[in-house]
Amino acid sequence: MKKRTLLFLLIVICVSSSSVLAGSFFKFEGSELENTKDIIYANPVTPHPSPEARALLNYLYSIYGQKMLAGQMESIWVDGPDYELNYIKEHTGKLPAIRGLDFINEEDNDNVVQRAIDWWRRGGIPTIMWHWGAPTIGEGYEASKGTIDIEAALTPGTAEYKAMMADLDRIADHLQKLKEANVPIIWRPLHEHNGGWFWWSKGGPEQFNRLWRFMFNYFVNERGLNNLIWVLGYTSEADPAWYPGEEYVDLAGADTYDGGAEPRVRMFNSVRKVVGLNEPVVYHECGVMPDPELSKEQGVHWSWFMTWHTTWLTDNNPIDHIKDVYNSKFVLTLDELPNVMDYAGTGESTIARVSTMVEGAGVITKDPVANIVKKGTAVTFTAVPKEGWEFVEWGGVSTSTANPIELEVNENVGLFAKFVPVSGTNLLENGDFSDGLNHWSNYNFTDQGASASIDVIDGKCVVSIKTAGKERYHVQLIRPDISLKKGKKYQLSFDAYAQNQRKAYVKIGQQGGDYLEYFGETFSLSTAPKTFTRTFAMTEKSDNNSRLEFNVGLEGSNVYIDNVSISIVE
């Protein structure tokens, strides 16, 4: 967990509204401080950061928990590099605050540099990633998924090392141009590093961490690039084993392309468990823009989101949804950004941030409710369990079992509340699909000829299968984010039937990694609804992010599912 000291400065603004630039100052919701501009001073991991990089990181810390920045990844092959921006502008009248770029092809990298410079000078925030083709294999997306000996790449004198250094030199030269232009970059290399599909993720966490630190030391200490904000981008749940160290990472985040616009509470909190509760967390890539109102309601404070390009933007985000997001009072767009350089400098702390997180089902109330308070303020925290759950203990700055508790806030506070289910409580929210497809998603192995969609019709989830693929798992209905504890016995229950008689394989197991199976069985479905109930013991180590799968590929008959539950029986 981060131990960096954050410095806060409270600046009282005594100017008339006519003298304030539009968008430069705003009162943070959740702050008890009136008529103020709050600058939270961060400590960049780069020694002697550029004024612009320091100002940008200060700004990101300052709005964290209050506002979310809109971001959009660009493409260059549909209708030029402004295709996505023009699409958003056409339908909302606005542009994203953050523009995403990629050093994927050397022939375009000079243009990437220029677009980043232009975006910064326009008042926006540039972020650059790198689909790094595996050294010795080549460049481009497919090459980034190649396989090389990472140990050899980290060993001086090898062919892999020489090829890697040539790549790093080449990219450092481009970043140097941005430094000379006084442009800070949110630098997001080696993304989705725990996913297993890019070459940098295929050697395991230890090799990845060494590779990240090698790049950092070369760029920062040897090449003197002090204009970078280093962002670590997990895919799905964050894993602390894949963390290079707090001295090498400014910010961290996660991504997913599954499901709809839900805020992704568990994914958000998984990152916070790695970096701490008071560091901004980013939704560094997404297929669907998160619902800002729901995000605020659920306490999911993404620093920014960045929608992926081309059809991920146009086909997965209805126009009305894009309008709602870009016009939300919780979302900042290009026209609403301040002069980021107003956030430059360092300072002393007179205020502190109060952040909370829950494990299980419940909420934490605060009195006062502010996320930012003056130092010395006494704050009362109360843990309120959801029906069917009970409060166990606090974690973080307090390990008390008392409820409520009062703490005097003299530094940043990160407090956890742990709730556990009472026997018989359904661990699956929206198992009856009364809230549509919230918490549910589907996955089709399109490369294996599978195509299917899910919808809620007459209160049931319908998996409509167009082409069934070659295996059961080629069409999946998925319910992630299930917490299972070692030694506990659980009951799975669901109602199901099919358009025509068929089979379905139902599995509970790991969300990623080796996809270890905790329970699995093939069920025969008829055309008449039937309730299926099974009991299983969790014999593996506890897993706070397991998932339930209905694997319904191989046969073309549609499947109907309802009243899904997993509950503790002993």
PDB file of C-alpha atoms in Angstrom, residues 69-72 85 94-99 124-125 332-335:
ATOM      1  CA  LEU A  69     -12.466  12.868 -16.797  1.00  0.00           C
ATOM      2  CA  ALA A  70     -13.854  11.713 -20.141  1.00  0.00           C
ATOM      3  CA  GLY A  71     -11.261  10.008 -22.329  1.00  0.00           C
ATOM      4  CA  GLN A  72     -11.283   8.588 -25.839  1.00  0.00           C
ATOM      5  CA  LEU A  85     -13.499  12.788 -31.586  1.00  0.00           C
ATOM      6  CA  LYS A  94     -18.279  18.244 -26.622  1.00  0.00           C
ATOM      7  CA  LEU A  95     -14.857  16.625 -26.787  1.00  0.00           C
ATOM      8  CA  PRO A  96     -13.113  14.348 -24.287  1.00  0.00           C
ATOM      9  CA  ALA A  97     -10.687  15.797 -21.772  1.00  0.00           C
ATOM     10  CA  ILE A  98      -8.162  13.022 -22.430  1.00  0.00           C
ATOM     11  CA  ARG A  99      -7.001  11.909 -25.861  1.00  0.00           C
ATOM     12  CA  GLY A 124      -6.443  18.817 -23.210  1.00  0.00           C
ATOM     13  CA  ILE A 125      -4.591  15.956 -21.563  1.00  0.00           C
ATOM     14  CA  LEU A 332     -15.288  16.766 -17.111  1.00  0.00           C
ATOM     15  CA  THR A 333     -14.832  17.320 -20.844  1.00  0.00           C
ATOM     16  CA  LEU A 334     -12.289  19.372 -22.792  1.00  0.00           C
ATOM     17  CA  ASP A 335     -14.241  22.609 -22.475  1.00  0.00           C
TER      18      ASP A 335
END
